[in-house]
Amino acid sequence: MSVEQQNIKIRSAVLGAAGYSGAELCALLCANPYFELSYAFASAGRSSEPFAQLYPRFQQQVDILVEPWTDERVETLDVQVAFLALPHEASEAIAPLLLAKGIAVVDLSGAFRLKQADLYPKYYGYAHQHPELLAQAVYSLMEWQTTPLGDLVSVPGCYPTACTLALLPLLKADLVTKDCIPVISATSGVSGAGRKASLSTSFCEVGLNAYGFFKHRHRPEIEQNLGRKVVFTPHLGNFKRGILATCVVTLKAGVSAEQVAAAFQHAYASKPLIRFTKNSPNVADVAGTPFCDLYWQQDGEQLVIMSAIDNLLKGAAAQAMQAANVRFGKPETAGLLAGANL
Ligand SMILES: NC(=O)C1=CN([C@@H]2O[C@H](COP(=O)(O)OP(=O)(O)OC[C@H]3O[C@@H](n4cnc5c(N)ncnc54)[C@H](OP(=O)(O)O)[C@@H]3O)[C@@H](O)[C@H]2O)C=CC1
Ligand SMILES: CC(=O)N[C@@H](CCC(=O)OP(=O)(O)O)C(=O)O
């Protein structure tokens, strides 16, 4: 009888548990009736420390020791799945070690998101060391995922999640002109840059500014998802968490409001983590939730779509949890929605 059939909890490890997205994932795993958080790791440079000491807000919710990770730990790791909330290059190096031990990997970094290895030097600044794994990795934008996830799951980036969920229904429904290059402006809260201190993300420095013009690593990821070029301009805003993406496209002549609405309904009517809002979405309404809020306004052939997510949840940890639930045959929203597991 399989582990799933016996209803034994799926043993899991989180690497990068001291970081923002890893910490959220630890909390989600502890709230998920089908998973057990068996190990939590930070970098080798740290001493072991109780999780709640690193994140007091999770006291009495996450009771585990965060230990320093060294690659030797892979030999004694007794888990079915490891979640990697690590810098891209660390994920790229550690994932093959885990896979070789038969441990499924759910990677929150960008290490396995792009199918073309030659894009890594340009957009990530390094040459990929395991290009053979790019073909094996399954990109887990679950609202659009139709094939089995396998043992190497690559969780979409935060901006690409918001933008792809906004734009793909229209492209799939063939409502956008052939030569339209979607224009995307998206603003992220500061937690998007991770917990490590830096001058550009310190409290007194952050106002509202654009960055990464034309060369941000999420541009090729969005283009891979949509199958067309985009203009993508990320911004940093002075709030903690959330992404608001404004996406502009040109519709084919004569496309009606009903056709646009039908495209979104067709794509997402049965998707539990997508919400259509009555007014322009607000990051404050998605912060702390696993939802993506979508809204649009049309003026003739011009369409503006707004998309809001919590970068640490739907953009990272909740999306990883959603994928792992499906990967292990559990309800997609287990541990994510109150009452969803009843
Ligand atoms: N923040 C966000 O909004 C999102 C982040 N992501 C991705 O998730 C990953 C983590 O991001 P985030 O949580 O922001 O990052 P943080 O900087 O907050 O945390 C990174 C974590 O990784 C650990 N770490 C760093 N290097 C190593 C290593 N070589 N071996 C083992 N552990 C290591 C750090 O340990 P220590 O604390 O000891 O240094 C820390 O626990 C990144 O790839 C990021 O791109 C994805 C979507 C959204
Ligand atoms: C505000 C900020 O700095 N955001 C990060 C993106 C968030 C992130 O960690 O990227 P992934 O989703 O690819 O993992 C950035 O622009 O690099």
mmCIF file of C-alpha atoms and ligand atoms in Angstrom:
data_model
loop_
_atom_site.group_PDB
_atom_site.id
_atom_site.type_symbol
_atom_site.label_atom_id
_atom_site.label_comp_id
_atom_site.label_asym_id
_atom_site.label_seq_id
_atom_site.Cartn_x
_atom_site.Cartn_y
_atom_site.Cartn_z
ATOM 1 C CA MET A 1 0.000 0.000 0.000
ATOM 2 C CA SER A 2 1.398 3.438 -0.902
ATOM 3 C CA VAL A 3 2.102 6.121 1.658
ATOM 4 C CA GLU A 4 -0.780 8.175 0.218
ATOM 5 C CA GLN A 5 -3.210 5.283 0.678
ATOM 6 C CA GLN A 6 -2.186 4.812 4.299
ATOM 7 C CA ASN A 7 -2.758 8.538 4.901
ATOM 8 C CA ILE A 8 0.660 8.826 6.469
ATOM 9 C CA LYS A 9 1.909 12.402 6.371
ATOM 10 C CA ILE A 10 4.359 13.249 3.629
ATOM 11 C CA ARG A 11 7.704 14.002 5.192
ATOM 12 C CA SER A 12 9.257 17.199 3.930
ATOM 13 C CA ALA A 13 12.273 19.463 4.330
ATOM 14 C CA VAL A 14 12.563 23.182 3.652
ATOM 15 C CA LEU A 15 15.966 24.525 2.623
ATOM 16 C CA GLY A 16 16.182 28.293 2.985
ATOM 17 C CA ALA A 17 13.770 28.198 5.935
ATOM 18 C CA ALA A 18 15.315 31.326 7.453
ATOM 19 C CA GLY A 19 14.390 33.367 4.370
ATOM 20 C CA TYR A 20 11.076 35.034 3.666
ATOM 21 C CA SER A 21 9.553 32.546 1.233
ATOM 22 C CA GLY A 22 10.993 29.509 3.058
ATOM 23 C CA ALA A 23 9.520 30.731 6.332
ATOM 24 C CA GLU A 24 6.064 31.094 4.788
ATOM 25 C CA LEU A 25 6.402 27.589 3.411
ATOM 26 C CA CYS A 26 7.306 26.179 6.831
ATOM 27 C CA ALA A 27 4.105 27.709 8.198
ATOM 28 C CA LEU A 28 2.009 26.325 5.317
ATOM 29 C CA LEU A 29 3.459 22.835 5.747
ATOM 30 C CA CYS A 30 2.667 22.898 9.463
ATOM 31 C CA ALA A 31 -0.936 23.891 8.651
ATOM 32 C CA ASN A 32 -1.331 21.196 5.994
ATOM 33 C CA PRO A 33 -2.925 17.971 7.293
ATOM 34 C CA TYR A 34 -1.173 15.881 4.626
ATOM 35 C CA PHE A 35 2.403 17.073 5.172
ATOM 36 C CA GLU A 36 4.901 17.029 7.984
ATOM 37 C CA LEU A 37 7.692 19.561 8.226
ATOM 38 C CA SER A 38 10.490 17.188 9.205
ATOM 39 C CA TYR A 39 13.544 19.430 8.737
ATOM 40 C CA ALA A 40 14.242 23.130 8.248
ATOM 41 C CA PHE A 41 17.623 24.403 7.074
ATOM 42 C CA ALA A 42 19.394 27.724 6.637
ATOM 43 C CA SER A 43 22.875 28.332 5.216
ATOM 44 C CA ALA A 44 25.967 26.541 6.503
ATOM 45 C CA GLY A 45 27.162 29.734 8.159
ATOM 46 C CA ARG A 46 24.432 29.701 10.823
ATOM 47 C CA SER A 47 24.130 27.888 14.131
ATOM 48 C CA SER A 48 21.017 25.842 14.861
ATOM 49 C CA GLU A 49 18.214 28.038 16.130
ATOM 50 C CA PRO A 50 14.502 27.546 16.909
ATOM 51 C CA PHE A 51 12.362 28.733 13.994
ATOM 52 C CA ALA A 52 10.173 30.880 16.254
ATOM 53 C CA GLN A 53 13.267 32.761 17.389
ATOM 54 C CA LEU A 54 13.880 33.779 13.777
ATOM 55 C CA TYR A 55 10.192 34.506 13.145
ATOM 56 C CA PRO A 56 8.369 35.272 16.422
ATOM 57 C CA ARG A 57 5.050 35.716 14.598
ATOM 58 C CA PHE A 58 5.054 31.973 13.899
ATOM 59 C CA GLN A 59 5.504 31.023 17.566
ATOM 60 C CA GLN A 60 3.191 28.116 18.507
ATOM 61 C CA GLN A 61 2.588 27.469 14.802
ATOM 62 C CA VAL A 62 5.975 26.261 13.627
ATOM 63 C CA ASP A 63 7.915 24.239 16.158
ATOM 64 C CA ILE A 64 11.168 23.168 14.541
ATOM 65 C CA LEU A 65 14.886 23.763 14.767
ATOM 66 C CA VAL A 66 16.468 25.546 11.809
ATOM 67 C CA GLU A 67 19.768 23.768 11.182
ATOM 68 C CA PRO A 68 22.745 24.708 9.027
ATOM 69 C CA TRP A 69 22.668 22.956 5.650
ATOM 70 C CA THR A 70 25.706 21.119 4.360
ATOM 71 C CA ASP A 71 25.524 18.829 1.334
ATOM 72 C CA GLU A 72 26.438 15.831 3.518
ATOM 73 C CA ARG A 73 22.988 16.121 5.116
ATOM 74 C CA VAL A 74 21.497 14.678 1.953
ATOM 75 C CA GLU A 75 22.772 11.251 3.044
ATOM 76 C CA THR A 76 20.630 11.154 6.195
ATOM 77 C CA LEU A 77 17.609 13.129 5.033
ATOM 78 C CA ASP A 78 14.511 10.991 5.586
ATOM 79 C CA VAL A 79 11.936 12.837 3.462
ATOM 80 C CA GLN A 80 9.890 12.377 0.290
ATOM 81 C CA VAL A 81 10.088 15.988 -0.802
ATOM 82 C CA ALA A 82 12.471 18.888 -0.318
ATOM 83 C CA PHE A 83 11.397 22.473 -0.943
ATOM 84 C CA LEU A 84 14.242 24.734 -2.046
ATOM 85 C CA ALA A 85 13.742 28.401 -1.132
ATOM 86 C CA LEU A 86 17.334 29.227 -1.982
ATOM 87 C CA PRO A 87 19.321 31.537 -4.260
ATOM 88 C CA HIS A 88 19.137 30.224 -7.841
ATOM 89 C CA GLU A 89 22.685 28.867 -7.986
ATOM 90 C CA ALA A 90 22.351 27.077 -4.654
ATOM 91 C CA SER A 91 19.144 25.384 -5.856
ATOM 92 C CA GLU A 92 20.835 24.407 -9.089
ATOM 93 C CA ALA A 93 23.671 22.728 -7.195
ATOM 94 C CA ILE A 94 21.602 21.027 -4.466
ATOM 95 C CA ALA A 95 18.620 19.761 -6.507
ATOM 96 C CA PRO A 96 20.615 17.043 -8.348
ATOM 97 C CA LEU A 97 21.933 15.694 -5.016
ATOM 98 C CA LEU A 98 18.390 15.312 -3.695
ATOM 99 C CA LEU A 99 17.029 13.832 -6.919
ATOM 100 C CA ALA A 100 19.832 11.253 -6.905
ATOM 101 C CA LYS A 101 18.580 10.121 -3.471
ATOM 102 C CA GLY A 102 15.019 9.711 -4.771
ATOM 103 C CA ILE A 103 13.760 12.861 -3.044
ATOM 104 C CA ALA A 104 11.302 14.953 -5.051
ATOM 105 C CA VAL A 105 12.317 18.599 -5.376
ATOM 106 C CA VAL A 106 9.996 21.606 -5.423
ATOM 107 C CA ASP A 107 12.215 24.545 -6.288
ATOM 108 C CA LEU A 108 11.090 28.111 -5.617
ATOM 109 C CA SER A 109 14.093 29.700 -7.317
ATOM 110 C CA GLY A 110 14.605 30.463 -10.980
ATOM 111 C CA ALA A 111 17.165 27.673 -11.415
ATOM 112 C CA PHE A 112 14.921 25.419 -13.507
ATOM 113 C CA ARG A 113 12.265 27.770 -14.891
ATOM 114 C CA LEU A 114 13.666 28.498 -18.325
ATOM 115 C CA LYS A 115 13.807 25.774 -20.953
ATOM 116 C CA GLN A 116 16.670 27.405 -22.872
ATOM 117 C CA ALA A 117 19.985 27.060 -21.010
ATOM 118 C CA ASP A 118 21.549 29.806 -23.134
ATOM 119 C CA LEU A 119 19.242 32.411 -21.551
ATOM 120 C CA TYR A 120 20.824 31.909 -18.104
ATOM 121 C CA PRO A 121 24.074 33.831 -18.721
ATOM 122 C CA LYS A 122 22.163 36.811 -20.112
ATOM 123 C CA TYR A 123 19.354 37.012 -17.574
ATOM 124 C CA TYR A 124 20.744 35.254 -14.479
ATOM 125 C CA GLY A 125 24.390 36.159 -14.903
ATOM 126 C CA TYR A 126 25.785 32.625 -14.826
ATOM 127 C CA ALA A 127 26.020 29.581 -17.083
ATOM 128 C CA HIS A 128 23.683 26.758 -16.106
ATOM 129 C CA GLN A 129 25.583 23.769 -14.695
ATOM 130 C CA HIS A 130 22.804 21.211 -15.190
ATOM 131 C CA PRO A 131 21.094 22.019 -18.496
ATOM 132 C CA GLU A 132 19.918 18.398 -18.725
ATOM 133 C CA LEU A 133 17.554 19.093 -15.811
ATOM 134 C CA LEU A 134 15.805 21.957 -17.617
ATOM 135 C CA ALA A 135 13.973 19.493 -19.845
ATOM 136 C CA GLN A 136 13.034 17.324 -16.848
ATOM 137 C CA ALA A 137 11.736 20.195 -14.717
ATOM 138 C CA VAL A 138 7.980 20.805 -14.841
ATOM 139 C CA TYR A 139 6.940 24.452 -14.537
ATOM 140 C CA SER A 140 4.109 24.504 -12.042
ATOM 141 C CA LEU A 141 1.726 27.339 -12.857
ATOM 142 C CA MET A 142 -1.054 25.096 -11.632
ATOM 143 C CA GLU A 143 -3.966 27.006 -13.198
ATOM 144 C CA TRP A 144 -2.498 26.058 -16.588
ATOM 145 C CA GLN A 145 -0.711 22.824 -15.770
ATOM 146 C CA THR A 146 -2.038 19.733 -17.519
ATOM 147 C CA THR A 147 0.800 17.187 -17.351
ATOM 148 C CA PRO A 148 2.045 15.220 -14.301
ATOM 149 C CA LEU A 149 4.531 17.159 -12.197
ATOM 150 C CA GLY A 150 7.267 14.541 -11.823
ATOM 151 C CA ASP A 151 10.183 14.752 -9.400
ATOM 152 C CA LEU A 152 11.551 18.165 -10.275
ATOM 153 C CA VAL A 153 8.958 20.897 -9.915
ATOM 154 C CA SER A 154 9.924 24.446 -10.822
ATOM 155 C CA VAL A 155 7.711 27.007 -9.136
ATOM 156 C CA PRO A 156 7.022 30.101 -11.296
ATOM 157 C CA GLY A 157 8.507 33.470 -10.399
ATOM 158 C CA CYS A 158 6.422 36.019 -8.557
ATOM 159 C CA TYR A 159 6.050 38.616 -11.324
ATOM 160 C CA PRO A 160 5.543 35.922 -14.023
ATOM 161 C CA THR A 161 2.759 34.402 -11.938
ATOM 162 C CA ALA A 162 0.857 37.693 -11.724
ATOM 163 C CA CYS A 163 1.443 38.588 -15.383
ATOM 164 C CA THR A 164 0.844 35.173 -16.922
ATOM 165 C CA LEU A 165 -2.405 34.645 -15.035
ATOM 166 C CA ALA A 166 -3.567 38.037 -16.350
ATOM 167 C CA LEU A 167 -2.606 37.583 -19.991
ATOM 168 C CA LEU A 168 -2.779 33.912 -20.916
ATOM 169 C CA PRO A 169 -6.615 33.613 -21.031
ATOM 170 C CA LEU A 170 -6.732 36.312 -23.725
ATOM 171 C CA LEU A 171 -3.954 34.754 -25.798
ATOM 172 C CA LYS A 172 -5.412 31.261 -25.516
ATOM 173 C CA ALA A 173 -8.786 32.632 -26.650
ATOM 174 C CA ASP A 174 -7.008 34.325 -29.591
ATOM 175 C CA LEU A 175 -8.404 37.763 -28.745
ATOM 176 C CA VAL A 176 -5.125 39.711 -28.987
ATOM 177 C CA THR A 177 -3.715 41.090 -32.255
ATOM 178 C CA LYS A 178 -0.870 39.065 -33.743
ATOM 179 C CA ASP A 179 1.651 41.902 -33.555
ATOM 180 C CA CYS A 180 0.696 43.130 -30.066
ATOM 181 C CA ILE A 181 3.567 43.213 -27.591
ATOM 182 C CA PRO A 182 1.924 43.268 -24.144
ATOM 183 C CA VAL A 183 3.220 46.094 -21.967
ATOM 184 C CA ILE A 184 3.514 45.184 -18.306
ATOM 185 C CA SER A 185 4.328 47.482 -15.383
ATOM 186 C CA ALA A 186 4.422 45.691 -12.056
ATOM 187 C CA THR A 187 5.196 46.883 -8.545
ATOM 188 C CA SER A 188 6.477 44.578 -5.834
ATOM 189 C CA GLY A 189 6.728 45.027 -2.100
ATOM 190 C CA VAL A 190 10.192 44.905 -0.547
ATOM 191 C CA SER A 191 9.947 41.297 0.703
ATOM 192 C CA GLY A 192 10.407 40.375 -2.977
ATOM 193 C CA ALA A 193 14.092 41.121 -2.519
ATOM 194 C CA GLY A 194 14.493 38.616 0.334
ATOM 195 C CA ARG A 195 15.429 39.038 3.992
ATOM 196 C CA LYS A 196 19.104 39.802 3.588
ATOM 197 C CA ALA A 197 19.879 43.452 4.346
ATOM 198 C CA SER A 198 20.875 45.736 1.482
ATOM 199 C CA LEU A 199 21.047 49.494 1.059
ATOM 200 C CA SER A 200 18.546 49.608 -1.812
ATOM 201 C CA THR A 201 15.899 47.772 0.220
ATOM 202 C CA SER A 202 16.418 49.475 3.567
ATOM 203 C CA PHE A 203 13.462 51.365 5.071
ATOM 204 C CA CYS A 204 14.770 54.881 4.516
ATOM 205 C CA GLU A 205 15.778 54.240 0.905
ATOM 206 C CA VAL A 206 12.648 52.686 -0.593
ATOM 207 C CA GLY A 207 10.042 54.965 -2.173
ATOM 208 C CA LEU A 208 8.723 53.936 -5.603
ATOM 209 C CA ASN A 209 11.097 53.320 -8.490
ATOM 210 C CA ALA A 210 11.406 51.214 -11.615
ATOM 211 C CA TYR A 211 14.352 48.894 -12.196
ATOM 212 C CA GLY A 212 15.599 46.106 -14.449
ATOM 213 C CA PHE A 213 14.477 47.745 -17.726
ATOM 214 C CA PHE A 214 14.361 45.125 -20.521
ATOM 215 C CA LYS A 215 16.850 42.820 -18.764
ATOM 216 C CA HIS A 216 15.002 41.505 -15.711
ATOM 217 C CA ARG A 217 15.165 37.679 -15.498
ATOM 218 C CA HIS A 218 11.388 37.467 -15.382
ATOM 219 C CA ARG A 219 11.073 38.845 -18.893
ATOM 220 C CA PRO A 220 12.162 35.617 -20.668
ATOM 221 C CA GLU A 221 10.056 33.597 -18.226
ATOM 222 C CA ILE A 222 6.931 35.611 -19.056
ATOM 223 C CA GLU A 223 7.755 35.359 -22.770
ATOM 224 C CA GLN A 224 8.193 31.588 -22.451
ATOM 225 C CA ASN A 225 4.774 31.352 -20.799
ATOM 226 C CA LEU A 226 2.973 33.576 -23.296
ATOM 227 C CA GLY A 227 4.794 32.561 -26.460
ATOM 228 C CA ARG A 228 5.391 36.175 -27.426
ATOM 229 C CA LYS A 229 7.609 39.143 -26.625
ATOM 230 C CA VAL A 230 6.647 41.519 -23.824
ATOM 231 C CA VAL A 231 7.826 44.844 -22.452
ATOM 232 C CA PHE A 232 8.192 44.199 -18.720
ATOM 233 C CA THR A 233 9.115 46.914 -16.246
ATOM 234 C CA PRO A 234 9.265 45.970 -12.550
ATOM 235 C CA HIS A 235 9.023 48.565 -9.791
ATOM 236 C CA LEU A 236 9.870 48.508 -6.103
ATOM 237 C CA GLY A 237 7.281 50.024 -3.762
ATOM 238 C CA ASN A 238 7.453 50.945 -0.093
ATOM 239 C CA PHE A 239 5.207 48.216 1.253
ATOM 240 C CA LYS A 240 6.107 44.829 2.645
ATOM 241 C CA ARG A 241 4.359 42.274 0.521
ATOM 242 C CA GLY A 242 2.300 42.041 -2.639
ATOM 243 C CA ILE A 243 2.612 42.602 -6.387
ATOM 244 C CA LEU A 244 0.301 44.697 -8.525
ATOM 245 C CA ALA A 245 0.772 44.156 -12.262
ATOM 246 C CA THR A 246 -0.811 46.390 -14.911
ATOM 247 C CA CYS A 247 -0.868 44.664 -18.307
ATOM 248 C CA VAL A 248 -1.916 46.413 -21.526
ATOM 249 C CA VAL A 249 -2.818 44.635 -24.773
ATOM 250 C CA THR A 250 -4.452 45.485 -28.111
ATOM 251 C CA LEU A 251 -7.469 43.355 -28.889
ATOM 252 C CA LYS A 252 -8.430 42.217 -32.360
ATOM 253 C CA ALA A 253 -10.970 44.504 -34.040
ATOM 254 C CA GLY A 254 -14.514 43.849 -32.871
ATOM 255 C CA VAL A 255 -13.689 41.822 -29.750
ATOM 256 C CA SER A 256 -16.549 42.443 -27.328
ATOM 257 C CA ALA A 257 -16.632 42.821 -23.565
ATOM 258 C CA GLU A 258 -18.552 39.530 -23.447
ATOM 259 C CA GLN A 259 -15.765 37.713 -25.304
ATOM 260 C CA VAL A 260 -13.160 39.070 -22.903
ATOM 261 C CA ALA A 261 -15.218 38.057 -19.874
ATOM 262 C CA ALA A 262 -15.839 34.621 -21.393
ATOM 263 C CA ALA A 263 -12.100 34.083 -21.892
ATOM 264 C CA PHE A 264 -11.418 34.708 -18.204
ATOM 265 C CA GLN A 265 -14.424 32.637 -17.112
ATOM 266 C CA HIS A 266 -13.378 29.757 -19.331
ATOM 267 C CA ALA A 267 -9.847 29.810 -17.952
ATOM 268 C CA TYR A 268 -10.592 30.254 -14.275
ATOM 269 C CA ALA A 269 -14.213 29.450 -13.364
ATOM 270 C CA SER A 270 -13.079 26.215 -11.718
ATOM 271 C CA LYS A 271 -9.782 27.513 -10.309
ATOM 272 C CA PRO A 272 -10.028 28.028 -6.558
ATOM 273 C CA LEU A 273 -7.196 30.527 -6.151
ATOM 274 C CA ILE A 274 -8.329 33.016 -8.812
ATOM 275 C CA ARG A 275 -10.774 35.778 -7.889
ATOM 276 C CA PHE A 276 -12.374 38.323 -10.202
ATOM 277 C CA THR A 277 -12.778 41.641 -8.418
ATOM 278 C CA LYS A 278 -15.419 44.344 -8.836
ATOM 279 C CA ASN A 279 -12.878 47.156 -8.617
ATOM 280 C CA SER A 280 -9.180 47.553 -9.329
ATOM 281 C CA PRO A 281 -7.432 45.037 -7.061
ATOM 282 C CA ASN A 282 -5.412 46.157 -4.074
ATOM 283 C CA VAL A 283 -2.297 44.417 -2.766
ATOM 284 C CA ALA A 284 -3.687 44.923 0.736
ATOM 285 C CA ASP A 285 -6.517 42.502 -0.135
ATOM 286 C CA VAL A 286 -4.214 39.689 -1.274
ATOM 287 C CA ALA A 287 -1.365 40.127 1.230
ATOM 288 C CA GLY A 288 -1.362 37.083 3.502
ATOM 289 C CA THR A 289 -3.587 35.111 1.101
ATOM 290 C CA PRO A 290 -2.895 32.512 -1.642
ATOM 291 C CA PHE A 291 -5.169 34.285 -4.169
ATOM 292 C CA CYS A 292 -4.597 36.050 -7.451
ATOM 293 C CA ASP A 293 -7.107 38.880 -7.899
ATOM 294 C CA LEU A 294 -7.894 39.831 -11.516
ATOM 295 C CA TYR A 295 -9.749 42.816 -12.966
ATOM 296 C CA TRP A 296 -9.928 44.401 -16.413
ATOM 297 C CA GLN A 297 -11.204 47.482 -18.230
ATOM 298 C CA GLN A 298 -11.772 47.735 -21.977
ATOM 299 C CA ASP A 299 -11.991 50.745 -24.256
ATOM 300 C CA GLY A 300 -12.540 49.529 -27.820
ATOM 301 C CA GLU A 301 -9.421 47.627 -28.805
ATOM 302 C CA GLN A 302 -7.455 48.635 -25.713
ATOM 303 C CA LEU A 303 -7.561 46.317 -22.718
ATOM 304 C CA VAL A 304 -5.945 46.890 -19.328
ATOM 305 C CA ILE A 305 -5.739 43.881 -17.006
ATOM 306 C CA MET A 306 -4.786 44.256 -13.363
ATOM 307 C CA SER A 307 -3.426 41.353 -11.362
ATOM 308 C CA ALA A 308 -2.592 41.292 -7.657
ATOM 309 C CA ILE A 309 -0.878 38.560 -5.651
ATOM 310 C CA ASP A 310 1.110 38.174 -2.461
ATOM 311 C CA ASN A 311 4.643 37.661 -3.793
ATOM 312 C CA LEU A 312 5.518 35.386 -0.878
ATOM 313 C CA LEU A 313 2.356 33.257 -1.148
ATOM 314 C CA LYS A 314 0.756 32.902 -4.608
ATOM 315 C CA GLY A 315 4.096 34.183 -5.946
ATOM 316 C CA ALA A 316 6.177 31.639 -4.003
ATOM 317 C CA ALA A 317 5.253 29.516 -0.946
ATOM 318 C CA ALA A 318 1.507 28.996 -1.510
ATOM 319 C CA GLN A 319 2.126 28.199 -5.145
ATOM 320 C CA ALA A 320 4.783 25.662 -4.094
ATOM 321 C CA MET A 321 2.319 24.156 -1.607
ATOM 322 C CA GLN A 322 -0.395 24.044 -4.301
ATOM 323 C CA ALA A 323 1.981 22.162 -6.621
ATOM 324 C CA ALA A 324 3.131 19.752 -3.906
ATOM 325 C CA ASN A 325 -0.474 18.981 -2.975
ATOM 326 C CA VAL A 326 -1.170 18.010 -6.574
ATOM 327 C CA ARG A 327 2.162 16.190 -6.979
ATOM 328 C CA PHE A 328 1.297 13.947 -4.006
ATOM 329 C CA GLY A 329 -2.359 13.441 -4.948
ATOM 330 C CA LYS A 330 -3.823 15.700 -2.257
ATOM 331 C CA PRO A 331 -6.531 18.372 -2.627
ATOM 332 C CA GLU A 332 -4.997 21.300 -4.514
ATOM 333 C CA THR A 333 -5.749 23.866 -1.819
ATOM 334 C CA ALA A 334 -4.953 21.701 1.222
ATOM 335 C CA GLY A 335 -3.468 23.881 3.932
ATOM 336 C CA LEU A 336 -4.159 27.029 1.917
ATOM 337 C CA LEU A 337 -7.859 27.797 2.385
ATOM 338 C CA ALA A 338 -9.797 27.648 5.604
ATOM 339 C CA GLY A 339 -12.187 24.719 5.416
ATOM 340 C CA ALA A 340 -10.766 23.477 2.116
ATOM 341 C CA ASN A 341 -9.678 20.176 3.595
ATOM 342 C CA LEU A 342 -12.974 19.198 5.171
HETATM 343 N N1 LIG B 1 10.902 36.857 -1.958
HETATM 344 C C1 LIG B 1 10.018 36.614 -2.911
HETATM 345 O O1 LIG B 1 9.035 37.335 -3.079
HETATM 346 C C2 LIG B 1 10.185 35.443 -3.803
HETATM 347 C C3 LIG B 1 11.330 34.688 -3.813
HETATM 348 N N2 LIG B 1 11.467 33.645 -4.686
HETATM 349 C C4 LIG B 1 12.698 32.874 -4.774
HETATM 350 O O2 LIG B 1 12.831 32.065 -3.625
HETATM 351 C C5 LIG B 1 14.195 31.942 -3.284
HETATM 352 C C6 LIG B 1 14.363 32.461 -1.869
HETATM 353 O O3 LIG B 1 13.964 33.813 -1.845
HETATM 354 P P1 LIG B 1 13.767 34.620 -0.483
HETATM 355 O O4 LIG B 1 12.971 33.823 0.471
HETATM 356 O O5 LIG B 1 13.313 35.956 -0.870
HETATM 357 O O6 LIG B 1 15.297 34.699 0.004
HETATM 358 P P2 LIG B 1 15.936 35.079 1.404
HETATM 359 O O7 LIG B 1 17.176 35.836 1.076
HETATM 360 O O8 LIG B 1 14.952 35.732 2.291
HETATM 361 O O9 LIG B 1 16.344 33.651 1.999
HETATM 362 C C7 LIG B 1 17.252 32.796 1.381
HETATM 363 C C8 LIG B 1 17.476 31.572 2.254
HETATM 364 O O10 LIG B 1 18.411 30.704 1.604
HETATM 365 C C9 LIG B 1 19.455 30.341 2.519
HETATM 366 N N3 LIG B 1 20.685 30.100 1.756
HETATM 367 C C10 LIG B 1 21.385 30.991 1.014
HETATM 368 N N4 LIG B 1 22.428 30.377 0.392
HETATM 369 C C11 LIG B 1 22.391 29.087 0.769
HETATM 370 C C12 LIG B 1 23.173 27.943 0.471
HETATM 371 N N5 LIG B 1 24.226 28.025 -0.367
HETATM 372 N N6 LIG B 1 22.865 26.760 1.049
HETATM 373 C C13 LIG B 1 21.807 26.660 1.879
HETATM 374 N N7 LIG B 1 21.007 27.714 2.213
HETATM 375 C C14 LIG B 1 21.291 28.901 1.654
HETATM 376 C C15 LIG B 1 19.545 31.544 3.442
HETATM 377 O O11 LIG B 1 20.161 31.160 4.643
HETATM 378 P P3 LIG B 1 20.706 32.269 5.681
HETATM 379 O O12 LIG B 1 19.497 32.961 6.205
HETATM 380 O O13 LIG B 1 21.433 31.450 6.675
HETATM 381 O O14 LIG B 1 21.591 33.189 4.884
HETATM 382 C C16 LIG B 1 18.065 31.883 3.621
HETATM 383 O O15 LIG B 1 17.500 31.020 4.591
HETATM 384 C C17 LIG B 1 14.990 32.765 -4.309
HETATM 385 O O16 LIG B 1 15.451 31.944 -5.335
HETATM 386 C C18 LIG B 1 13.955 33.732 -4.830
HETATM 387 O O17 LIG B 1 14.274 34.131 -6.135
HETATM 388 C C19 LIG B 1 10.440 33.280 -5.493
HETATM 389 C C20 LIG B 1 9.289 34.002 -5.544
HETATM 390 C C21 LIG B 1 9.087 35.171 -4.720
HETATM 391 C C1 LIG B 2 11.416 43.424 -5.248
HETATM 392 C C2 LIG B 2 12.418 42.471 -5.836
HETATM 393 O O1 LIG B 2 13.608 42.685 -5.763
HETATM 394 N N1 LIG B 2 11.919 41.402 -6.435
HETATM 395 C C3 LIG B 2 12.738 40.384 -7.040
HETATM 396 C C4 LIG B 2 11.855 39.331 -7.604
HETATM 397 C C5 LIG B 2 11.399 38.334 -6.588
HETATM 398 C C6 LIG B 2 12.143 37.058 -6.628
HETATM 399 O O2 LIG B 2 12.712 36.637 -5.669
HETATM 400 O O3 LIG B 2 12.235 36.489 -7.814
HETATM 401 P P1 LIG B 2 11.753 35.058 -8.250
HETATM 402 O O4 LIG B 2 10.275 35.091 -8.254
HETATM 403 O O5 LIG B 2 12.364 34.921 -9.591
HETATM 404 O O6 LIG B 2 12.290 33.999 -7.414
HETATM 405 C C7 LIG B 2 13.585 40.911 -8.175
HETATM 406 O O7 LIG B 2 13.165 41.792 -8.900
HETATM 407 O O8 LIG B 2 14.654 40.322 -8.395
#
